[in-house]
PDB file of C-alpha atoms in Angstrom:
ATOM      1  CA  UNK R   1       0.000   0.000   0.000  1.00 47.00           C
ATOM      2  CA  UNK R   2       0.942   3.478  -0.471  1.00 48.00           C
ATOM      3  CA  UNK R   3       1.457   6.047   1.980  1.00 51.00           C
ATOM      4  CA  UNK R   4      -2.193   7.498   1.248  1.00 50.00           C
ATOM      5  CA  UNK R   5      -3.476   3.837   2.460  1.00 52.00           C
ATOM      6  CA  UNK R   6      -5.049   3.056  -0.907  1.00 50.00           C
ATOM      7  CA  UNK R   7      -2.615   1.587  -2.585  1.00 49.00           C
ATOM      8  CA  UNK R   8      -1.484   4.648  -4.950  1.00 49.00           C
ATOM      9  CA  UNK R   9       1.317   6.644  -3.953  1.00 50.00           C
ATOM     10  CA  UNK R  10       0.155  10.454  -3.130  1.00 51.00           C
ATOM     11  CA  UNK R  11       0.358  13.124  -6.015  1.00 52.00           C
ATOM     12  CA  UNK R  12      -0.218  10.675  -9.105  1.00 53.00           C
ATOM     13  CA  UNK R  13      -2.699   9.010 -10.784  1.00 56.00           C
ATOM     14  CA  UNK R  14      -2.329   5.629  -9.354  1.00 57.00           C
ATOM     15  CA  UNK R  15      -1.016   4.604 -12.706  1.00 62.00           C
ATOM     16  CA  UNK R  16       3.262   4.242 -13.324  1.00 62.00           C
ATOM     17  CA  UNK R  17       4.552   4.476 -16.368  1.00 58.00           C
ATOM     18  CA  UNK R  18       5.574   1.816 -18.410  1.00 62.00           C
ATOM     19  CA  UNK R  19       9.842   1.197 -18.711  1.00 62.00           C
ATOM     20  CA  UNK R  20      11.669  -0.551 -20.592  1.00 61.00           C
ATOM     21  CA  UNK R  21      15.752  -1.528 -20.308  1.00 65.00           C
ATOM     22  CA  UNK R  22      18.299   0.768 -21.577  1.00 64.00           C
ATOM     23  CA  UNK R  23      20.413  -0.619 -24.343  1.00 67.00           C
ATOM     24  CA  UNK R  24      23.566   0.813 -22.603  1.00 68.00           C
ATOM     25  CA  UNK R  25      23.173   1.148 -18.890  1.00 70.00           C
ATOM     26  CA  UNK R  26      20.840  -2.239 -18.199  1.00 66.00           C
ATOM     27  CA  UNK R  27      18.783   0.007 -15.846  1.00 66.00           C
ATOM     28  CA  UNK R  28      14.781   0.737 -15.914  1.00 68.00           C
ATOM     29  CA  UNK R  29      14.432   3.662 -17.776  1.00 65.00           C
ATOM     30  CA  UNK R  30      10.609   5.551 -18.580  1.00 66.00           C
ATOM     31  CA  UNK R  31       9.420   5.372 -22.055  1.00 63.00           C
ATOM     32  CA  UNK R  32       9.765   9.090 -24.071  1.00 59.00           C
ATOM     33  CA  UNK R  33       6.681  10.713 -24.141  1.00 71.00           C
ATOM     34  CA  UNK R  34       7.364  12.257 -27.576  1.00 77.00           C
ATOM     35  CA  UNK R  35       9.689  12.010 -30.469  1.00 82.00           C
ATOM     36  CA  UNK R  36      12.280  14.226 -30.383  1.00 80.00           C
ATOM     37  CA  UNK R  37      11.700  17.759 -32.428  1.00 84.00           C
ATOM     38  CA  UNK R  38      13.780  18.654 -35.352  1.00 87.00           C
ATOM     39  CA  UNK R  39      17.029  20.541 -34.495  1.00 82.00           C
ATOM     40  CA  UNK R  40      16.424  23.978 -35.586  1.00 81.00           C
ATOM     41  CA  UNK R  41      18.442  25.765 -38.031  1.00 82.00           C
ATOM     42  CA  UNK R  42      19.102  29.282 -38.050  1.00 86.00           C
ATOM     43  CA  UNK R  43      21.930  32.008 -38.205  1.00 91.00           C
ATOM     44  CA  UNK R  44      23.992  29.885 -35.483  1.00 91.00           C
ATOM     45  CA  UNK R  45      27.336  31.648 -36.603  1.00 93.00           C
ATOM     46  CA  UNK R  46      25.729  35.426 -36.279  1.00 95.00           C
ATOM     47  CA  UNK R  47      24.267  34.069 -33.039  1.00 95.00           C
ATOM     48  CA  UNK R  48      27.782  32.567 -31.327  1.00 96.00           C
ATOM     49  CA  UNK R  49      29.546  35.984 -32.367  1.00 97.00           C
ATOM     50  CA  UNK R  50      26.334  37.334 -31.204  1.00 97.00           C
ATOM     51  CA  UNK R  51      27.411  36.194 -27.776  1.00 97.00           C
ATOM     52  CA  UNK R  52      31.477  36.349 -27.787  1.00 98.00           C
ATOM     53  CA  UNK R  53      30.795  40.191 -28.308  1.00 98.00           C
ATOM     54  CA  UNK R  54      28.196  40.104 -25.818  1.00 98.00           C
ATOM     55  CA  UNK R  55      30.474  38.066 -23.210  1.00 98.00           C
ATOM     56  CA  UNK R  56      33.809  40.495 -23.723  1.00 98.00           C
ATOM     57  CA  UNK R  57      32.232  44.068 -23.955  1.00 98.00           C
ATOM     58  CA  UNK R  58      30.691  42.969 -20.205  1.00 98.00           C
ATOM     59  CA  UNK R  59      34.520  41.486 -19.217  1.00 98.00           C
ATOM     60  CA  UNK R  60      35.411  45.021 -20.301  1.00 98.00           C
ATOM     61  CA  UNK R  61      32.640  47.116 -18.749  1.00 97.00           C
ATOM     62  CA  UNK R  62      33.864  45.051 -15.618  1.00 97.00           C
ATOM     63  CA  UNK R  63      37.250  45.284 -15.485  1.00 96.00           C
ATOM     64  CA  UNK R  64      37.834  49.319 -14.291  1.00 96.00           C
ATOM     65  CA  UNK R  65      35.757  48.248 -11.489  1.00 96.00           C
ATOM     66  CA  UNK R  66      38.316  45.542 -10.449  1.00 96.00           C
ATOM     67  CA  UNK R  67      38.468  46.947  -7.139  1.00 96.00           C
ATOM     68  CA  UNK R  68      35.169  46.722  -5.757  1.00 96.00           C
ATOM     69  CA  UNK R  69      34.999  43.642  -7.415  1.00 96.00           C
ATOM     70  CA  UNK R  70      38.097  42.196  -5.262  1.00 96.00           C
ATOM     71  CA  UNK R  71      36.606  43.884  -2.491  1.00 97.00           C
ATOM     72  CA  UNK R  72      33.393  42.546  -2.265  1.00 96.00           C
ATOM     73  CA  UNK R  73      35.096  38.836  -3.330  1.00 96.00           C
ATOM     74  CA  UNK R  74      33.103  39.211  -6.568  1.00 96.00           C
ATOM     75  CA  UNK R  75      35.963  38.758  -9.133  1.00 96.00           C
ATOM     76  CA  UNK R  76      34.389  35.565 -10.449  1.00 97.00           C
ATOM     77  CA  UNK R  77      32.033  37.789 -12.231  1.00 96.00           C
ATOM     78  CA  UNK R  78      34.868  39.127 -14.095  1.00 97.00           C
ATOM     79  CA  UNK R  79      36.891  36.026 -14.910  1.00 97.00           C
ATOM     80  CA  UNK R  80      33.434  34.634 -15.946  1.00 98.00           C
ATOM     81  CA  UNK R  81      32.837  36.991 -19.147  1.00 98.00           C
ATOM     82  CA  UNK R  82      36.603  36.843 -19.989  1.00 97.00           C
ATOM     83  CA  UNK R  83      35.985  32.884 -19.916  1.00 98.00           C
ATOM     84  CA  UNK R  84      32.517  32.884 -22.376  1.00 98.00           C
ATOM     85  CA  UNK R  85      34.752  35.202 -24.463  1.00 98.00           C
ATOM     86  CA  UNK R  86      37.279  32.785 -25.135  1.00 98.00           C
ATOM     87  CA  UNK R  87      34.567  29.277 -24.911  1.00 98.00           C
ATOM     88  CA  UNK R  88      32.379  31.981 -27.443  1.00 98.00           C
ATOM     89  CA  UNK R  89      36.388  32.046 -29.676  1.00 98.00           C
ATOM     90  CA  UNK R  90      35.941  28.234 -29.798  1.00 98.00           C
ATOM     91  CA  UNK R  91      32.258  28.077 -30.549  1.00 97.00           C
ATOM     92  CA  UNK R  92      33.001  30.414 -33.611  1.00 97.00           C
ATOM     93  CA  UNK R  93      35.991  27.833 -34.632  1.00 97.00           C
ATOM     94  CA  UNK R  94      33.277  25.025 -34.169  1.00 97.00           C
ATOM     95  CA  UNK R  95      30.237  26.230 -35.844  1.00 95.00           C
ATOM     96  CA  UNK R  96      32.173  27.635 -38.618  1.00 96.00           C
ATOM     97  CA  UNK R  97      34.093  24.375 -39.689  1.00 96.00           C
ATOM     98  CA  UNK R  98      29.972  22.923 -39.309  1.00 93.00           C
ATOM     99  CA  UNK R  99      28.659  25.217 -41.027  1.00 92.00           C
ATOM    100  CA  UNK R 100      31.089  24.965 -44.027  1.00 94.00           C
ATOM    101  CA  UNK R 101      30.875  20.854 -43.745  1.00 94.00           C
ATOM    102  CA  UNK R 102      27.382  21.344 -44.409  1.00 91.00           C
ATOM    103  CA  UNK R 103      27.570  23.412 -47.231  1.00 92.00           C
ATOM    104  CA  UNK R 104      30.011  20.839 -48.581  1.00 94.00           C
ATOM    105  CA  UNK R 105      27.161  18.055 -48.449  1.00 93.00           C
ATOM    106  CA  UNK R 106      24.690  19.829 -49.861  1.00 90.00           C
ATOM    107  CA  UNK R 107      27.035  20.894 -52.834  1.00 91.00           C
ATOM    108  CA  UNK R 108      28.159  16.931 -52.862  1.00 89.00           C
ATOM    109  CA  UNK R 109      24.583  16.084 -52.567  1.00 81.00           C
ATOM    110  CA  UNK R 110      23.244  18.051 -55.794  1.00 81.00           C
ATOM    111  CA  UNK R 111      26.221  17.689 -58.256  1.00 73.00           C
ATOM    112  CA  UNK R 112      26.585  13.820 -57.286  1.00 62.00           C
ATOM    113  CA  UNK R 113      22.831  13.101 -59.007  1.00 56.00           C
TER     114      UNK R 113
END
């Protein structure tokens, strides 16, 4: 019995959902309620240099105030923009080889037929 005394447990419906054994692990695992969506596409380059710029003008806007910063044992906040700066330096790498191994398979794709 549950801990409401009527055999459900409290909060649900009384009914558990149905699992099935995970290929890799072995374990129980819940069945997805939905297929996954489609990955979106979109300006994803414009958007990571988007956010480089976004991440090292506010490591910039910081750093005169290094002082209070230290001060007040809030220097993380500083250190933190300069790090999404150079993370957004390798997203730009990352998305631009993708983006250019895409256009490569699509070219591949129509001139091969």
């Amino acid at each position: 019995m549950g801990p409401r005394g009527d055999g459900r447990q409290a909060g649900g419906s009384g009914r558990t959902a149905p699992t099935y054994t995970a290929p890799m692990t072995g374990s129980p695992t819940r069945y997805p309620q939905r297929e996954a969506p489609e990955p979106l596409e979109g300006p994803v380059v414009g958007t990571i240099v988007g956010g480089t710029i976004i991440w090292f003008v506010l490591f910039l806007v910081q750093l005169p105030f290094y002082g209070w910063f230290s001060d007040h044992g809030h220097t993380w906040w500083i250190w933190t923009c300069l790090a999404g700066a150079g993370l957004g330096l390798i997203g730009i790498w990352y998305v631009r080889g993708r983006d250019a191994a895409l256009k490569r398979a699509a070219a591949e794709g129509t001139s091969g037929t």
